[in-house]
Coordinates of C-alpha atoms in Angstrom, one line a residue:
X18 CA -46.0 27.7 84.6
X19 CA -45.2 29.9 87.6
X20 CA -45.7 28.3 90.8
X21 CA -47.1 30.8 93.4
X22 CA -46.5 30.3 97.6
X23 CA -47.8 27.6 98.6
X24 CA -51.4 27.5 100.9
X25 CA -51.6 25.6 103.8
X26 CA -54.7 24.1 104.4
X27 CA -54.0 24.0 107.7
X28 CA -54.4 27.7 108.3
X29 CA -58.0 27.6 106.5
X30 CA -59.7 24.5 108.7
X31 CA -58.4 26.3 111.7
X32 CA -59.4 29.6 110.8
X33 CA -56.1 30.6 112.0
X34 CA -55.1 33.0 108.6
X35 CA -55.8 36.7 109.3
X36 CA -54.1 38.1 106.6
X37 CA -55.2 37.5 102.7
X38 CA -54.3 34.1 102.0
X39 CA -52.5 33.6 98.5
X40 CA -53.7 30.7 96.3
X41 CA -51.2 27.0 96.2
X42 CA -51.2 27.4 92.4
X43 CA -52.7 28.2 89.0
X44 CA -53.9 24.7 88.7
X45 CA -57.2 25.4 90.8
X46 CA -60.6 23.8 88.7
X47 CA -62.8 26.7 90.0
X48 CA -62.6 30.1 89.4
X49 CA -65.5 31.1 92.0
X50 CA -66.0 34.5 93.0
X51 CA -68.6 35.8 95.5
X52 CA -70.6 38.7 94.2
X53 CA -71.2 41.8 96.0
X54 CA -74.8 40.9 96.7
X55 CA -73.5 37.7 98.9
X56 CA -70.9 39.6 100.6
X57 CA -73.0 42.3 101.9
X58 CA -75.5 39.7 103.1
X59 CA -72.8 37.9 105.0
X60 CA -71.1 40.8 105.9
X61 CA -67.4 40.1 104.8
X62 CA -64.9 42.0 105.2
X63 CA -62.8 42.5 101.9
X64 CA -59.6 40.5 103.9
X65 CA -62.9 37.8 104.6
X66 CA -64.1 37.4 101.4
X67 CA -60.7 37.3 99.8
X68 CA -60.1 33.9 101.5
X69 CA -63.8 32.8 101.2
X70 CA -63.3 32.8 97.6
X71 CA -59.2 31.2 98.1
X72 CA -60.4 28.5 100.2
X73 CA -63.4 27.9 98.3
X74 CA -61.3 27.2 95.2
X75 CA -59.1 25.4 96.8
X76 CA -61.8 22.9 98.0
X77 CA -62.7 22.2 94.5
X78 CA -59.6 21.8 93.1
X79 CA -59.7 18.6 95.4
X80 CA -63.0 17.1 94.2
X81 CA -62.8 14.1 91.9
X82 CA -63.6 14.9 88.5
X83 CA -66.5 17.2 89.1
X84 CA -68.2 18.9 92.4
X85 CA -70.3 16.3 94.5
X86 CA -73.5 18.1 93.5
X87 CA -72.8 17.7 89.7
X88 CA -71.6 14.1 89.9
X89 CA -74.5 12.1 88.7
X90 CA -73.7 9.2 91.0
X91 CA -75.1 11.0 94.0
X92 CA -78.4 11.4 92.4
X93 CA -81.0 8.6 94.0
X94 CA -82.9 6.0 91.5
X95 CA -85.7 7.4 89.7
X96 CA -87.9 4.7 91.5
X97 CA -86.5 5.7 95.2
X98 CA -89.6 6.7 97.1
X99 CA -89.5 9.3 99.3
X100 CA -93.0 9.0 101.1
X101 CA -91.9 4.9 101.8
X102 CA -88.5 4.5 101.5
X103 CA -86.3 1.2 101.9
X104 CA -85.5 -0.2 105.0
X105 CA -82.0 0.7 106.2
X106 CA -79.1 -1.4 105.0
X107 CA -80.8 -1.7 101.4
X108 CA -78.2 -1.2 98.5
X109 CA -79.9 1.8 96.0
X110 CA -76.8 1.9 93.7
X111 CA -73.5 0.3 93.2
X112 CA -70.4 1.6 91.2
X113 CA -68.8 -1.1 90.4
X114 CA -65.1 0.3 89.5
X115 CA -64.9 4.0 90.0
X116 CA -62.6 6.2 88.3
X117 CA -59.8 6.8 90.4
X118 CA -57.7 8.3 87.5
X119 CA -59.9 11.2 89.6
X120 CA -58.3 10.8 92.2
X121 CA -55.1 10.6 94.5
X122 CA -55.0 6.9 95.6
X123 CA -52.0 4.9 96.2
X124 CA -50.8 2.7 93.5
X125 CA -52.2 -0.8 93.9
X126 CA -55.7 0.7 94.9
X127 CA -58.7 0.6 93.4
X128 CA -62.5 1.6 94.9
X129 CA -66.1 1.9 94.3
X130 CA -68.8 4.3 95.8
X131 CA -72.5 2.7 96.7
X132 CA -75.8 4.5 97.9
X133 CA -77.8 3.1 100.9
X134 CA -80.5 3.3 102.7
X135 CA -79.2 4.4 107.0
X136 CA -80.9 5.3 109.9
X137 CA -81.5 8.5 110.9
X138 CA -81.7 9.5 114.9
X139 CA -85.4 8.9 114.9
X140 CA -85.8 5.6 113.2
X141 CA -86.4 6.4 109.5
X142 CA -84.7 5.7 106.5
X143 CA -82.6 8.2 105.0
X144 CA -80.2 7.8 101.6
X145 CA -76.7 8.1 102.4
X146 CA -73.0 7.3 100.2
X147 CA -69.8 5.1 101.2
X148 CA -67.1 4.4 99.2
X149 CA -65.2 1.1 99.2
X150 CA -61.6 1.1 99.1
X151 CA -59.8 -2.2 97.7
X152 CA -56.4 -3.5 98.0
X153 CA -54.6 -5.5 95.6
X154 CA -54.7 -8.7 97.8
X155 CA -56.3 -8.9 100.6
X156 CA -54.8 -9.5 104.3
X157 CA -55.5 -13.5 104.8
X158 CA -57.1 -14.6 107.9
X159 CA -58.1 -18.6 108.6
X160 CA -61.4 -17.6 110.5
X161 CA -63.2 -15.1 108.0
X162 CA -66.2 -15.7 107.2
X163 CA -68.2 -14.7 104.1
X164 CA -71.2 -12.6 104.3
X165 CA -73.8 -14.9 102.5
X166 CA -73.7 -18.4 103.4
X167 CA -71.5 -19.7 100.6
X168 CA -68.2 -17.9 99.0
X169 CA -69.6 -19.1 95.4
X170 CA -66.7 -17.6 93.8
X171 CA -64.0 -19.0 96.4
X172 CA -62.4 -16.2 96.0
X173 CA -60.2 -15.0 99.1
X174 CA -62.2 -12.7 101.5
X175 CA -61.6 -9.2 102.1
X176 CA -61.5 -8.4 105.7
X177 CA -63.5 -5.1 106.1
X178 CA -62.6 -2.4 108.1
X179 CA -65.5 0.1 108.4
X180 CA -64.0 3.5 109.0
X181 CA -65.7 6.6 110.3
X182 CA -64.1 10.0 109.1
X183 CA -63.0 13.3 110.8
X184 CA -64.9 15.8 109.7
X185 CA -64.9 17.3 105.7
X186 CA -67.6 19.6 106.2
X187 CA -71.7 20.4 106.8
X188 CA -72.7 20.0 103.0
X189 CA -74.1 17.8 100.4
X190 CA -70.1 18.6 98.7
X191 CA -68.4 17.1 101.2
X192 CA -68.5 13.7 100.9
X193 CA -65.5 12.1 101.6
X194 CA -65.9 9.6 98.3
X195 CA -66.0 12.6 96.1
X196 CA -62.2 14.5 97.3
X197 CA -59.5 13.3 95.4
X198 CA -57.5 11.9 98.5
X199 CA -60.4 11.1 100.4
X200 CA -60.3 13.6 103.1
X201 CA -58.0 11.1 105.4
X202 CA -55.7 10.3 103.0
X203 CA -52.8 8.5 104.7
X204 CA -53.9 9.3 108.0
X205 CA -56.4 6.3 107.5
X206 CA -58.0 5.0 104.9
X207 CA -54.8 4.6 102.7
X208 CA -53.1 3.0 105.4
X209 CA -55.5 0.5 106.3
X210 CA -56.5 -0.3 102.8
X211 CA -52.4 -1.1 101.8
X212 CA -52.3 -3.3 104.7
X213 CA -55.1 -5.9 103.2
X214 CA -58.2 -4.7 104.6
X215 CA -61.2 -3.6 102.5
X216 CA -62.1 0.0 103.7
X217 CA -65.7 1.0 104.2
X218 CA -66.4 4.4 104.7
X219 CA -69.8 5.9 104.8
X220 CA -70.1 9.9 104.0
X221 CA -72.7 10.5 106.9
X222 CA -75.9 11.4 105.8
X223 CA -76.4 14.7 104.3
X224 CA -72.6 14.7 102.3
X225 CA -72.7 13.5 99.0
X226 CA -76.4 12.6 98.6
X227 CA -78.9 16.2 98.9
X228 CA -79.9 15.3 102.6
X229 CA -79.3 17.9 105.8
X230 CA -76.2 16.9 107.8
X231 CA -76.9 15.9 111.0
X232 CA -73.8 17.2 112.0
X233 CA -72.1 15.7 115.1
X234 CA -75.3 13.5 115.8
X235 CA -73.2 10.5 116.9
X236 CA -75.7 8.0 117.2
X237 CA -77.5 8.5 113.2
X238 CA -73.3 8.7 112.5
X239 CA -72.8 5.3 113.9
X240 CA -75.9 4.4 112.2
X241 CA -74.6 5.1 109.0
X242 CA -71.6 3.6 109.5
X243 CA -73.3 -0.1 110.6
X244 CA -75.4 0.2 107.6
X245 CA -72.9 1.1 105.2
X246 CA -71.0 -2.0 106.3
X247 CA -73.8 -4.1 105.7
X248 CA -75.0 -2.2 102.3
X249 CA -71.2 -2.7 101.0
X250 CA -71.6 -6.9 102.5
X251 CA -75.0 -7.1 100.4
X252 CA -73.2 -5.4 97.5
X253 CA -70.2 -8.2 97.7
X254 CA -71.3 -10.9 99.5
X255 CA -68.7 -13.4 98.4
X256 CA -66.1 -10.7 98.9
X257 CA -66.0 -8.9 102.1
X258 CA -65.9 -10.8 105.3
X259 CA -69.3 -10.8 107.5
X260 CA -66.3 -9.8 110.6
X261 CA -65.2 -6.2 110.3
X262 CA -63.7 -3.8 112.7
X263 CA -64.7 -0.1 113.3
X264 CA -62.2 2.6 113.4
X265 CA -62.2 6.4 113.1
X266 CA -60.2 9.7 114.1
X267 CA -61.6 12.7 115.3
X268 CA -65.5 13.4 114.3
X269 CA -64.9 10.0 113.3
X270 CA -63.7 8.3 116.9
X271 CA -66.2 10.0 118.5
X272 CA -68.5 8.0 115.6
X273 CA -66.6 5.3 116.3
X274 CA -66.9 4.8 120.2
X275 CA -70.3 5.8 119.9
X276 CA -70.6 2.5 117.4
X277 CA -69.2 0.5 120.1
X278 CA -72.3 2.0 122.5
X279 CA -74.9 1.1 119.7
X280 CA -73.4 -2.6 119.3
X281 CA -73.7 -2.8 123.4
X282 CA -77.9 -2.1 122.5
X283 CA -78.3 -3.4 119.4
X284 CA -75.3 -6.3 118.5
X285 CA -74.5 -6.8 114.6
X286 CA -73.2 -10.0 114.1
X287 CA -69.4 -10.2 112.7
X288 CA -68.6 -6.9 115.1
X289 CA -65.1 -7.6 116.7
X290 CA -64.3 -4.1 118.3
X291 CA -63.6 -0.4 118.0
X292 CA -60.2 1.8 117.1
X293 CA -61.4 5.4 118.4
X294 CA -58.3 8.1 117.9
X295 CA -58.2 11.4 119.1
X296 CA -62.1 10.9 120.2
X297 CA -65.0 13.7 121.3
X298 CA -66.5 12.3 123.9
X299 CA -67.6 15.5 125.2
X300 CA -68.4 17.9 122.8
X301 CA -69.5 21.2 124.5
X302 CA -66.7 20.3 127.4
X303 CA -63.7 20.2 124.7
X304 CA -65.4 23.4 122.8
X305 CA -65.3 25.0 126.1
X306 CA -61.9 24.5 127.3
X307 CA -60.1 26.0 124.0
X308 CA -60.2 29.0 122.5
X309 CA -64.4 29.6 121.5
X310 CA -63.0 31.4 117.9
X311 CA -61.6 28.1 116.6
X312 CA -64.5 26.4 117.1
X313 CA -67.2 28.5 115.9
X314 CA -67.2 26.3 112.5
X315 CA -68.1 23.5 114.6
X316 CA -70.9 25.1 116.5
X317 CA -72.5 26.2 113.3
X318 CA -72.4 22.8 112.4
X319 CA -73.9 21.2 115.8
X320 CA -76.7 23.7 115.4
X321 CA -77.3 22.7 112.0
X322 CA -77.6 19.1 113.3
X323 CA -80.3 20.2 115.9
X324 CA -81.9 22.3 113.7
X325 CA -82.9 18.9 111.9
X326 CA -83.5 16.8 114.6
X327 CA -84.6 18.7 117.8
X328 CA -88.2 20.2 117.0
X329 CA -87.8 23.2 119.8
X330 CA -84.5 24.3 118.2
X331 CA -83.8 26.8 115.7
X332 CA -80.5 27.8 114.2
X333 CA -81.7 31.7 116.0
X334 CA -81.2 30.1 119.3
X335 CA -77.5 29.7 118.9
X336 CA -76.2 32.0 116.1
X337 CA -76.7 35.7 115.9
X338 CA -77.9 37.0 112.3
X339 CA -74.5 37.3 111.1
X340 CA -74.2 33.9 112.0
X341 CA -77.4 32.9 110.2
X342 CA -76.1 34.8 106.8
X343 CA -73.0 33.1 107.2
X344 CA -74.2 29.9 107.7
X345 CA -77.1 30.5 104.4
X346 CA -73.8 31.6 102.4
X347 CA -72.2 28.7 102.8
X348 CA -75.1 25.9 101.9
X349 CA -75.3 28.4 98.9
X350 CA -71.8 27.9 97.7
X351 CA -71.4 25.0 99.0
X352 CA -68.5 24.8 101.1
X353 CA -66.5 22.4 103.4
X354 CA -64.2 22.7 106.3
X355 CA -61.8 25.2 104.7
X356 CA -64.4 27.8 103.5
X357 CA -66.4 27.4 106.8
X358 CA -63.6 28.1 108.7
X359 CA -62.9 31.4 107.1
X360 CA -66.8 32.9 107.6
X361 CA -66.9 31.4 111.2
X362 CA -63.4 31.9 112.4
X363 CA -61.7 35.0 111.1
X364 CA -64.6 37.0 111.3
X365 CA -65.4 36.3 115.0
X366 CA -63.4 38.9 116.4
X367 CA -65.4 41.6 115.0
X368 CA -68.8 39.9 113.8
X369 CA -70.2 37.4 116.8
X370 CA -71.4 34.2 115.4
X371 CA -72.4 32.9 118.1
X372 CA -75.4 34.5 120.7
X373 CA -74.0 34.2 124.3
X374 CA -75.5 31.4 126.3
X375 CA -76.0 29.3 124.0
X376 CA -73.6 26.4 125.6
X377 CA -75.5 26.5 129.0
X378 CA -79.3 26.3 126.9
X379 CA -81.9 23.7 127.0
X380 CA -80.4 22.5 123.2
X381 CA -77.2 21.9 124.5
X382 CA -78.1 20.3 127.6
X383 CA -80.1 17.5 125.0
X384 CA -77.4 17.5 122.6
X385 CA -74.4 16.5 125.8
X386 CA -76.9 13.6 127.0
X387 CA -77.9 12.4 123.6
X388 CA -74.3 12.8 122.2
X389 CA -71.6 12.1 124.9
X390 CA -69.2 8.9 124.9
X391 CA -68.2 7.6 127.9
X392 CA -70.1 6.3 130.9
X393 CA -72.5 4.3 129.2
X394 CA -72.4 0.2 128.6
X395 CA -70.0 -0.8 125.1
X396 CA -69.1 -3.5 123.2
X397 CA -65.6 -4.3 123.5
X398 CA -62.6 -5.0 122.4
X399 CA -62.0 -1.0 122.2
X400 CA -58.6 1.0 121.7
X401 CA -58.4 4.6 122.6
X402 CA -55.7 6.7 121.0
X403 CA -55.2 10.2 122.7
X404 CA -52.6 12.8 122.0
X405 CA -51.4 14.8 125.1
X406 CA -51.1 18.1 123.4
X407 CA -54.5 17.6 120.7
X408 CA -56.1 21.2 121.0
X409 CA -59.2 19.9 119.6
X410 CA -60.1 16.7 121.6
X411 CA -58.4 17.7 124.7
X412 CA -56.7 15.2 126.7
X413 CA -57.9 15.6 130.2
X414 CA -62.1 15.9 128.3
X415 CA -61.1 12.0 126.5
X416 CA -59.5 10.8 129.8
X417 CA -62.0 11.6 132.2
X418 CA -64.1 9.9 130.1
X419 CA -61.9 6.9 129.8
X420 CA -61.9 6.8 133.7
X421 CA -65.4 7.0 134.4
X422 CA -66.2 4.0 131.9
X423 CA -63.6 2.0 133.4
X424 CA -64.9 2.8 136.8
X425 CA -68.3 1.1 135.8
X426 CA -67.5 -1.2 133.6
X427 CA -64.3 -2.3 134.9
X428 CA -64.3 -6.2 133.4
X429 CA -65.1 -4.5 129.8
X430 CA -62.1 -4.6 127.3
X431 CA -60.8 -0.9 127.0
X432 CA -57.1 -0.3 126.1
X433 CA -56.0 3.6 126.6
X434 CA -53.4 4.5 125.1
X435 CA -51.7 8.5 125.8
X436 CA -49.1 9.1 123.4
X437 CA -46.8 12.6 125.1
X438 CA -46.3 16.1 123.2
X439 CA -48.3 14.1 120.3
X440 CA -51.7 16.5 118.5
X441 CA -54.8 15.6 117.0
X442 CA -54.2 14.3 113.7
X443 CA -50.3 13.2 114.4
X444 CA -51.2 10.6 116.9
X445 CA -52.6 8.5 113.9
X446 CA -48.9 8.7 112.7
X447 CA -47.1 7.9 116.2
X448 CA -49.1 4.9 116.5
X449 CA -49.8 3.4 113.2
X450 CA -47.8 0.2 113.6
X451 CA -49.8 0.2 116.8
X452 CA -53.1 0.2 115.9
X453 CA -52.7 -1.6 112.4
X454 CA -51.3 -4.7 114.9
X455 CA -54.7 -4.2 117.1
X456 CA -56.9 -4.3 114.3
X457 CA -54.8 -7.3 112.6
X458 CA -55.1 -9.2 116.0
X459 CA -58.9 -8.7 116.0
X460 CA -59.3 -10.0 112.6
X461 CA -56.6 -12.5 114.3
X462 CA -58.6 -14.1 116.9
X463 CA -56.7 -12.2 119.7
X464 CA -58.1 -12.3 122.6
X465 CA -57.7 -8.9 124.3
X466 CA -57.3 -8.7 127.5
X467 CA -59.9 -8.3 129.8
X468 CA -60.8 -5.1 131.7
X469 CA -58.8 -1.6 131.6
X470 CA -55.3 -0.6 130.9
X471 CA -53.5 2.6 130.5
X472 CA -50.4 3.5 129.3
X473 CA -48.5 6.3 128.4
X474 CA -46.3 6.4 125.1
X475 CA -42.8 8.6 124.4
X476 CA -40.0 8.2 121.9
X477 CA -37.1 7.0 123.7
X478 CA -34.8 10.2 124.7
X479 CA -32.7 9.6 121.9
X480 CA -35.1 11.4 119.4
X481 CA -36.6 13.7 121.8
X482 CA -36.7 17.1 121.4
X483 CA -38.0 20.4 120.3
X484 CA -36.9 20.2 116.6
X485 CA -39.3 17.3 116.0
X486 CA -41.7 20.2 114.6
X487 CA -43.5 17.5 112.2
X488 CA -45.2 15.6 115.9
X489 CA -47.4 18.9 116.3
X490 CA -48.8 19.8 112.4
X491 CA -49.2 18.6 108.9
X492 CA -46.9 20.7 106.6
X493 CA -48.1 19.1 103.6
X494 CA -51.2 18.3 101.5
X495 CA -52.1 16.0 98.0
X496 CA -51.7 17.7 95.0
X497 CA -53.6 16.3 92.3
X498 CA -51.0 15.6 89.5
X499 CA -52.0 17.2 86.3
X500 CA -48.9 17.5 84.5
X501 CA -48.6 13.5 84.4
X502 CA -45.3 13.4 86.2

């Protein structure tokens, strides 16, 4: 079977490949091809629907088994009731032992998916999915407690870990528990899942189960993510520990630290702190100081979130009618990241996306003070990862919000850590012992120390240098394996 040059999936979530992409393999499970109808209404270019249709494909060659919307496990009870739903935090359905011959887990791992009832930003319950990763044994701990009041079973508790991910995409097929490697793959979940803890990851309403996503709406995020955790403790009550830690990268530390501003207002008992790497904490301020085409992906999102939430917003207000048809084409081929960043990014030198002043509106005034991180009371223990070269969440956005907490809340427990010439994703990597020994400590009964530290991390001189390509980008990707090598 010929193997053809390989794709980097890098190139499609950046947007970054101009020429016609060329497919990883022959192994894809789609054979999707827009029809002329869609790509006049979207107005693609031949080059633009080329790699519509490459990164499309190669988005579903990653789901597990089937595509999210055609996986049955995503569709609610036939007794759910839309007109007066369940309070959030109620379990709606449990899969007990997934199939992960679907997917790309580590040996030793095994999982189950759930549907919930969260909290949207308004107060009302909306169905949402989380998957639940398992390690063989868990990580032991003398001072864990189980959820209900007696471990029945006396079975040894999982500690849980409740992890918040980067981002997969604006649609209902981009739930996290339906990709083979999970969307984070080692950068996360498989990490912290073969180090004993019991991962708990929520998809954010509006992937996975048919809801709109809300995207970028970090409080209903961290409201997902404090209802999954206690949907998944309902679900195994003599299992998982009532103490977890929350932790996330990206989309998801910005979800995280937000978490650790809801517990400040609203405290869950067994919280014991916050990991937040490579965090927003100022959306429209890290969108503005990097190059507008590689973020236009992201904007389309963010105005799909406020188009759901924010009653005197429209999707009109921020996107031009290309925008629109874009953003209509990909709900109705349901794309992810990948496919989104090919009709938002490639396409924004000669078809504007975005209408100009849309940053400086009313909408994006309310979506900065609804939104931001930093400055506003937490709940601590929290550890801040930041890369010093991350194009996405830029260093000096995430430090001057660092600073400005610290400078009014100085006796809270904030550890900021700045790891040099590190990016966006790679700083999970550079500090991985680092943050798996915070988290263990938590669970640990550590006491961190009080108030605010900040340090600054490089690899001893040794080992530095310019040749180190692998500290700036990914160069690799899962493959599922179906030639059962």
């Amino acid at each position: 079977m010929a193997i053809k040059k390989l794709l980097s999936p890098i190139l499609l979530l950046l947007g970054c490949a101009y020429a016609q992409l060329q497919s990883q393999n022959n192994t894809f499970n789609s054979t999707f091809r827009l029809t002329s109808q869609q790509i006049k209404a979207a107005n693609l270019s031949e080059t633009t629907a080329h790699n519509v249709e490459v990164a499309l494909n190669f988005e579903r060659s990653n789901n597990a088994g089937s595509l999210t919307q055609d996986d049955p496990f995503y569709v609610l009870p036939k007794d759910y009731d839309y007109a007066n739903p369940p309070p959030p935090g109620t379990v709606l359905k449990v899969e007990e032992h997934t199939n992960i011959s679907l997917y790309t887990l580590p040996m030793g791992l095994s999982m189950s998916r759930i549907l919930y009832s969260s909290e949207a930003l308004n107060g009302s319950s909306v169905p949402a999915s989380a998957y639940v990763l398992w390690p063989y044994l868990p990580r032991t701990f003398s001072k864990l407690t189980p959820y209900s009041d007696t471990n029945s079973s006396g079975q040894a508790l999982f500690p849980v870990v409740a992890l918040a991910h980067g981002t997969s995409g604006q649609t209902t097929a981009c739930a996290p528990s339906n990709l083979r490697g999970l969307w984070d793959d080692f950068h996360e979940p498989f990490a912290i899942a073969l180090a004993g803890y019991a991962v708990v990851a929520p998809d954010y309403v509006g992937l996975g189960v048919a809801e709109i996503s809300t995207y970028f709406i970090l409080p209903a995020h961290a409201n997902d993510v404090f209802h999954g955790v206690a949907a998944a403790q309902k679900a195994w009550p003599d299992q998982l520990s009532q103490e977890f830690v929350v932790a996330g990268q990206s989309q998801g530390g910005a979800v995280a630290w937000a978490s650790a501003q809801r517990q400040a207002k609203r405290p869950v008992k067994g919280y014991l702190g916050t990991m937040a790497a490579s965090p927003f904490t100022n959306v429209l301020a890290d969108i503005s100081a990097d190059a507008m085409a590689e973020n236009n992906a992201r904007v389309v999102g963010i105005a799909q979130g406020l188009n759901s939430v924010l009653p005197t917003f429209s999707l009109s207000d921020w996107l031009t009618d290309a925008g629109i048809a874009r953003w209509k084409l990909l709900h109705e081929i349901q794309g992810c990241g990948a496919t989104g960043g090919q009709l938002f990014n490639t396409g924004a030198r000669t078809v504007p996306i975005l209408r100009d002043g849309w940053n400086t509106s009313e909408a994006a005034m309310w979506f900065s003070n609804v939104t931001t991180n930093g400055g506003r009371p937490f709940a601590g223990p929290m550890l801040v990862l930041q890369g010093t070269d991350d194009p996405n969440a830029n260093e000096p956005v995430t430090t001057l919000s660092v600073n400005k907490t610290c400078a009014m809340y100085p006796d809270n427990q904030l550890e900021y850590i700045r790891w040099e010439n590190i990016t966006h994703v790679p700083v999970l990597y550079a500090g991985q012992h680092l943050w798996l020994d915070w988290i263990r400590d938590r669970f640990a009964g550590v006491e961190a120390p009080k108030g605010c530290s900040t340090q600054t991390m490089k690899p001893p001189s040794r080992i530095n240098g310019a040749g180190f390509k692998g500290w700036a980008s990914q160069t690799w990707f899962l493959e599922y394996d179906v030639y059962g090598i």
